[in-house]
Coordinates of C-alpha atoms and ligand atoms in Angstrom, one line a residue:
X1 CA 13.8 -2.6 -16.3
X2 CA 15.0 -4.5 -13.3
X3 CA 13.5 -3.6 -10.0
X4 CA 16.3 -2.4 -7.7
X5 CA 16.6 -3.9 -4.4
X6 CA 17.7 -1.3 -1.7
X7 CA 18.9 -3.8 1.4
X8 CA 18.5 -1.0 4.3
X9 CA 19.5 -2.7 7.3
X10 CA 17.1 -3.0 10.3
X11 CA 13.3 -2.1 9.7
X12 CA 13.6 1.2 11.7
X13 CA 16.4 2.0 8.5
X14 CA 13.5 0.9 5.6
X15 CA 10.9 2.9 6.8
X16 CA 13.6 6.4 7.3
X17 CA 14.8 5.7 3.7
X18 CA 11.2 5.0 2.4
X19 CA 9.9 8.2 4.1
X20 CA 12.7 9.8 2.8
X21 CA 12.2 8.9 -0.7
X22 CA 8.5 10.4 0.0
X23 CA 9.8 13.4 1.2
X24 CA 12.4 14.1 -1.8
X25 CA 9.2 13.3 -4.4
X26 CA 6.6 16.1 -2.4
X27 CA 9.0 18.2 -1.5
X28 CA 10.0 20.0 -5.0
X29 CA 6.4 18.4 -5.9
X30 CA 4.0 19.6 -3.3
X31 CA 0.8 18.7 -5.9
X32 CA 2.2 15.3 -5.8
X33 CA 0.1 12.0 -6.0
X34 CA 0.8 9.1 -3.6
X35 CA -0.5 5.9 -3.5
X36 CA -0.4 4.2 0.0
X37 CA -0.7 1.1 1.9
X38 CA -2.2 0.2 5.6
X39 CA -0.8 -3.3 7.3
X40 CA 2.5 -3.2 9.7
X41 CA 5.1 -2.5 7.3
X42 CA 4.6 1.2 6.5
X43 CA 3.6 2.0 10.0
X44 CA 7.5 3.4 10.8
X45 CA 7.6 5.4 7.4
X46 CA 3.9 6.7 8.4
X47 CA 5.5 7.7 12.1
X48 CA 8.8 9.0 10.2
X49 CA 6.4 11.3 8.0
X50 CA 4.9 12.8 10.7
X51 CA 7.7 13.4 12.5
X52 CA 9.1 15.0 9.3
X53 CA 6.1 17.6 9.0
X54 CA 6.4 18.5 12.3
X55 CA 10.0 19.0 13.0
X56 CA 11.0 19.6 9.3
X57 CA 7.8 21.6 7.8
X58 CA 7.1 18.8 5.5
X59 CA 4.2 19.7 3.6
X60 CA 1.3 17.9 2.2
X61 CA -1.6 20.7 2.2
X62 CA -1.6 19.8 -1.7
X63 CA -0.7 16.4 -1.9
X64 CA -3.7 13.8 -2.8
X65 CA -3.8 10.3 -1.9
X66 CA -5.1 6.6 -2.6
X67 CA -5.0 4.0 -0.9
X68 CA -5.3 0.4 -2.2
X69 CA -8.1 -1.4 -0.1
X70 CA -10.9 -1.5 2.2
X71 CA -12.4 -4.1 3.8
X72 CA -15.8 -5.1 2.0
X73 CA -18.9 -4.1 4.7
X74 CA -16.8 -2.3 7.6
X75 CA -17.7 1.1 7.9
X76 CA -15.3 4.1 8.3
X77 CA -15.5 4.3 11.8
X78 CA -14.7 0.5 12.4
X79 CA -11.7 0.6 14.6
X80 CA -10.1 -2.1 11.9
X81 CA -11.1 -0.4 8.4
X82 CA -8.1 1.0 6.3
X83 CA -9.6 4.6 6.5
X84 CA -9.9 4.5 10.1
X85 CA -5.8 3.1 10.3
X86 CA -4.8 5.7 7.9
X87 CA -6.7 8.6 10.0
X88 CA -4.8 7.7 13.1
X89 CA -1.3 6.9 11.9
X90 CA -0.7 9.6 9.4
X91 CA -3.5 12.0 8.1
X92 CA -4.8 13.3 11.6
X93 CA -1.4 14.1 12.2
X94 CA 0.0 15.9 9.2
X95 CA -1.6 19.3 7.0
X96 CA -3.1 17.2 4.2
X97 CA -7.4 18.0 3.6
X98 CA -9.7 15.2 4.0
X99 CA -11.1 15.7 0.8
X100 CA -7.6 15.2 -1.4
X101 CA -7.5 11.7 0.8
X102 CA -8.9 8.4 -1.1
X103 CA -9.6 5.1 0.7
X104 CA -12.2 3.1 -1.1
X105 CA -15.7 3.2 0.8
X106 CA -16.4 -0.7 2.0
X107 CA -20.1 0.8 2.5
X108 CA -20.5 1.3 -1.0
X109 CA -23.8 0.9 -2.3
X110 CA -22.7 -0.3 -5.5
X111 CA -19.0 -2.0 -5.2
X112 CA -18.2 -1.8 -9.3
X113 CA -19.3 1.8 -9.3
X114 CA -17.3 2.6 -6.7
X115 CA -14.0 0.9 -8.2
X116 CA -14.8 2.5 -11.2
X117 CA -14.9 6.1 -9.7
X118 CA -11.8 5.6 -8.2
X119 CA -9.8 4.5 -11.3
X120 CA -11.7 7.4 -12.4
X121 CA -10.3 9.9 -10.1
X122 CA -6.9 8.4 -10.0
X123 CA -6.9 9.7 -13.7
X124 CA -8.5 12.8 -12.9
X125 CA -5.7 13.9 -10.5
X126 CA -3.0 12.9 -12.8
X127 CA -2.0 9.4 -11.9
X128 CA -0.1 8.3 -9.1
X129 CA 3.8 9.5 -8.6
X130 CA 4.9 7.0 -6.3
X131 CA 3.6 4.0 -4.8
X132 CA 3.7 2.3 -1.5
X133 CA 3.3 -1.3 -1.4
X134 CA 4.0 -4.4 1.7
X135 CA 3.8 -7.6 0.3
X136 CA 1.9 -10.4 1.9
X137 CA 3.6 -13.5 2.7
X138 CA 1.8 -15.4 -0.2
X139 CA 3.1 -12.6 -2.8
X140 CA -0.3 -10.7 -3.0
X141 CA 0.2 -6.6 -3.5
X142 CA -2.9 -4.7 -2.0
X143 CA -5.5 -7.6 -2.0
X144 CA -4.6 -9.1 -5.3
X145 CA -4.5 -12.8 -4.0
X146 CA -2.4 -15.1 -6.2
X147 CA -4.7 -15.6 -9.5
X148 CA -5.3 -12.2 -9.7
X149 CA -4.0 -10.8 -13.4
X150 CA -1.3 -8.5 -14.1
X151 CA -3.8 -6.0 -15.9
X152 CA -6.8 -6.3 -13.1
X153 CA -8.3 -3.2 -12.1
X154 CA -10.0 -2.0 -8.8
X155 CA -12.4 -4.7 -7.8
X156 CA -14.2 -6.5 -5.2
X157 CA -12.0 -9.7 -4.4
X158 CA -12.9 -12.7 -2.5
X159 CA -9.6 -13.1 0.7
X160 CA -7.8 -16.1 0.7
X161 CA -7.6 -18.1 4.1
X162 CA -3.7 -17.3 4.2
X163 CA -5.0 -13.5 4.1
X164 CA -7.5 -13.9 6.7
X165 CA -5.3 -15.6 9.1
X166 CA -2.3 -13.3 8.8
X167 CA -4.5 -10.4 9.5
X168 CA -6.3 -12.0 12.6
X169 CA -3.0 -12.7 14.2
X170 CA -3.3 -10.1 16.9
X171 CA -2.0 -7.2 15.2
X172 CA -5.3 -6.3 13.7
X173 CA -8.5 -8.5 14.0
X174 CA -8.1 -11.5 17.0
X175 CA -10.7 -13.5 15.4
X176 CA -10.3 -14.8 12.0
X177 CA -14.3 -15.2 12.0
X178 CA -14.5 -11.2 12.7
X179 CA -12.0 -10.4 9.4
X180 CA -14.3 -9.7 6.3
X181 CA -14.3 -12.5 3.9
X182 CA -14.1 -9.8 1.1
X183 CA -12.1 -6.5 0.0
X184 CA -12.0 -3.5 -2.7
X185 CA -8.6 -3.4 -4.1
X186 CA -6.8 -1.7 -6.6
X187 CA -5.8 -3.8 -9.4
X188 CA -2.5 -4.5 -10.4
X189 CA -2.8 -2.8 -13.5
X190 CA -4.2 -0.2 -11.5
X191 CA -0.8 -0.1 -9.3
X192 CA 1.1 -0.8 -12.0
X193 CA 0.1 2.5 -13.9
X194 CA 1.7 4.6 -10.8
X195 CA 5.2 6.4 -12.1
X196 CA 6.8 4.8 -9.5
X197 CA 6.5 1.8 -7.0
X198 CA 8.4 1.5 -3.9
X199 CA 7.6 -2.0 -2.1
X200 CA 8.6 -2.5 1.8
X201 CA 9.4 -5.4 3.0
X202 CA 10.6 -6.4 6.7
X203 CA 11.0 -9.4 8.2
X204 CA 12.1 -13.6 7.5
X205 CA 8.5 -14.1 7.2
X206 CA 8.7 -12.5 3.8
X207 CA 11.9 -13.4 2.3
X208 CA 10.5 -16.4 0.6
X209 CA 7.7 -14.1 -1.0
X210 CA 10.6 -11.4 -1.9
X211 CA 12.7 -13.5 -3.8
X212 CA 10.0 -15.0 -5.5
X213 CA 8.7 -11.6 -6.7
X214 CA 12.0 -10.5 -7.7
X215 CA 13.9 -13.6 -9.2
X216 CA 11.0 -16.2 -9.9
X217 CA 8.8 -15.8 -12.9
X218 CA 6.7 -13.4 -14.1
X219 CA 2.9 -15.1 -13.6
X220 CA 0.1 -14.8 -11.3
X221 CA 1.4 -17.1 -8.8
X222 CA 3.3 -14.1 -6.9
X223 CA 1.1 -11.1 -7.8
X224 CA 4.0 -9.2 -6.7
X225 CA 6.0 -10.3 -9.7
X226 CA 4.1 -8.3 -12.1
X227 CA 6.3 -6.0 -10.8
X228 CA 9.4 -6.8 -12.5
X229 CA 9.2 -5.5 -15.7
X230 CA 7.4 -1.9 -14.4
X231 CA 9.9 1.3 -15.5
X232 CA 10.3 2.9 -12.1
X233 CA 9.8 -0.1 -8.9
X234 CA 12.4 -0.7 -6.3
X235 CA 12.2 -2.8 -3.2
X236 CA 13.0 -1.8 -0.1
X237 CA 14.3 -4.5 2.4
X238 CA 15.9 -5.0 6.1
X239 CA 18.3 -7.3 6.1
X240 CA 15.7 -10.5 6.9
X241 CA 13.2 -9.7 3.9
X242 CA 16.3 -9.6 2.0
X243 CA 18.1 -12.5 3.2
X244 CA 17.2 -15.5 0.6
X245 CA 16.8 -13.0 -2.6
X246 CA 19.7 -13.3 -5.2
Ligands
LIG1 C1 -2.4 -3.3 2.7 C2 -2.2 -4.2 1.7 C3 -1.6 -5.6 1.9 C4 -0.4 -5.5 2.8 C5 0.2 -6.9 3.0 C6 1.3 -6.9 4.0 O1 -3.1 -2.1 2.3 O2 -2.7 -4.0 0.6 O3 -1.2 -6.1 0.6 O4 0.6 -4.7 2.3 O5 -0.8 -7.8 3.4 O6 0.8 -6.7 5.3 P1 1.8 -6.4 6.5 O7 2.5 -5.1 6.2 O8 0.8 -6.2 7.7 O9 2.7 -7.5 6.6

């Protein structure tokens, strides 16, 4: 069970042969369950999936998603909330129903009962087929910070300063004080349970996190090496993610 390491090239290349690999799964599969991720890295393979619905007839009228996270207290409609960024950069623009589409509510009343009805409903629908992770630069998968346990499930996690600051760089939030100080993520047991994984990563910024998910030790340090022993993961890579990996 190694995790195979697919070096694609530039990051426009990662997110074609990600999207492809989507694409191949649904296709012959159209009832197929995908986990996905929000943050820069899968925006190309998002973009690369619409264009393939519209050009190509991709379908995903039965397809039913998850996604990993949500910001803890930011409604829907908040122009930074992962349902909001998932909306505009894939499901608005492709044939899937809302209803078969799953991003954790941050408004929840309750946040264990609604992690617990989403592992419920991941089992429900079958599992997950394939998953779609980015990594953050401190190893964490969804918003399992480093600490988190190979076997956590979906939660509400505290966000580690590193976190806060990478997503308040610009791209997202401005502020660091405006980022929410807490999240509902998908554990890693929870990800870990998918049939497959597919992990993106683009970028020099996270070649020191890559190679130690894929050739450090298997511990709670780098989240992202619970990985490494799953049946099914492979990492996708431009040449700069890959560039200090073994
Ligand atoms: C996003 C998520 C995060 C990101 C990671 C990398 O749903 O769960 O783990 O995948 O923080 O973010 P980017 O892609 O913005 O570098």
């Amino acid at each position: 069970m190694t995790v195979q390491r697919v070096v694609c090239g530039t990051q426009a290349d990662v997110a074609r042969r990600a999207a492809a690999q989507i694409a191949e799964l649904i296709a012959p599969n159209p009832r197929a369950v995908l986990g996905l991720a929000t943050g820069s890295t899968p925006e190309g393979t998002y973009a690369e999936l619409v264009r393939l619905h519209r050009d190509e007839g991709l379908r995903f009228a039965q397809v039913t998603t998850f996604n990993l996270d949500e910001y803890w207290r930011l409604p829907a409609q908040h122009e930074q909330s992962y349902r909001r960024f998932m909306e505009e950069r894939l499901f608005s623009a492709i044939d899937i129903p809302q209803d078969q589409t799953h991003v954790l509510d941050g408004m929840a009343a309750d946040a264990a009962a609604e992690c617990a009805a989403f592992e419920a409903k991941i089992t429900e629908c079958g599992g997950v087929d394939l998953w779609l992770l980015g990594i953050g630069s401190n190893g964490h998968i969804a918003f399992n910070e480093p600490g988190s346990a190979g076997d956590s499930r979906t939660r509400l996690v505290d966000l580690t300063p590193e976190t806060i600051a990478a997503n308040s760089d610009g791209r997202f939030f401005d502020d660091p004080a405006d980022v929410p100080r807490q999240a509902l993520t998908a554990g890693i047991g929870t990800i870990r349970d998918a049939r497959r994984v597919l992990l993106l990563a683009t970028g020099a910024g996270k070649a020191p996190a890559v190679t130690r998910a894929l050739d450090g030790p298997i511990d709670a340090d780098c989240p992202a090496s619970w990985l490494q022993d799953h049946r099914d993961c492979a990492f996708y890579l431009d040449t700069e993610a890959a560039s200090t990996a073994r």
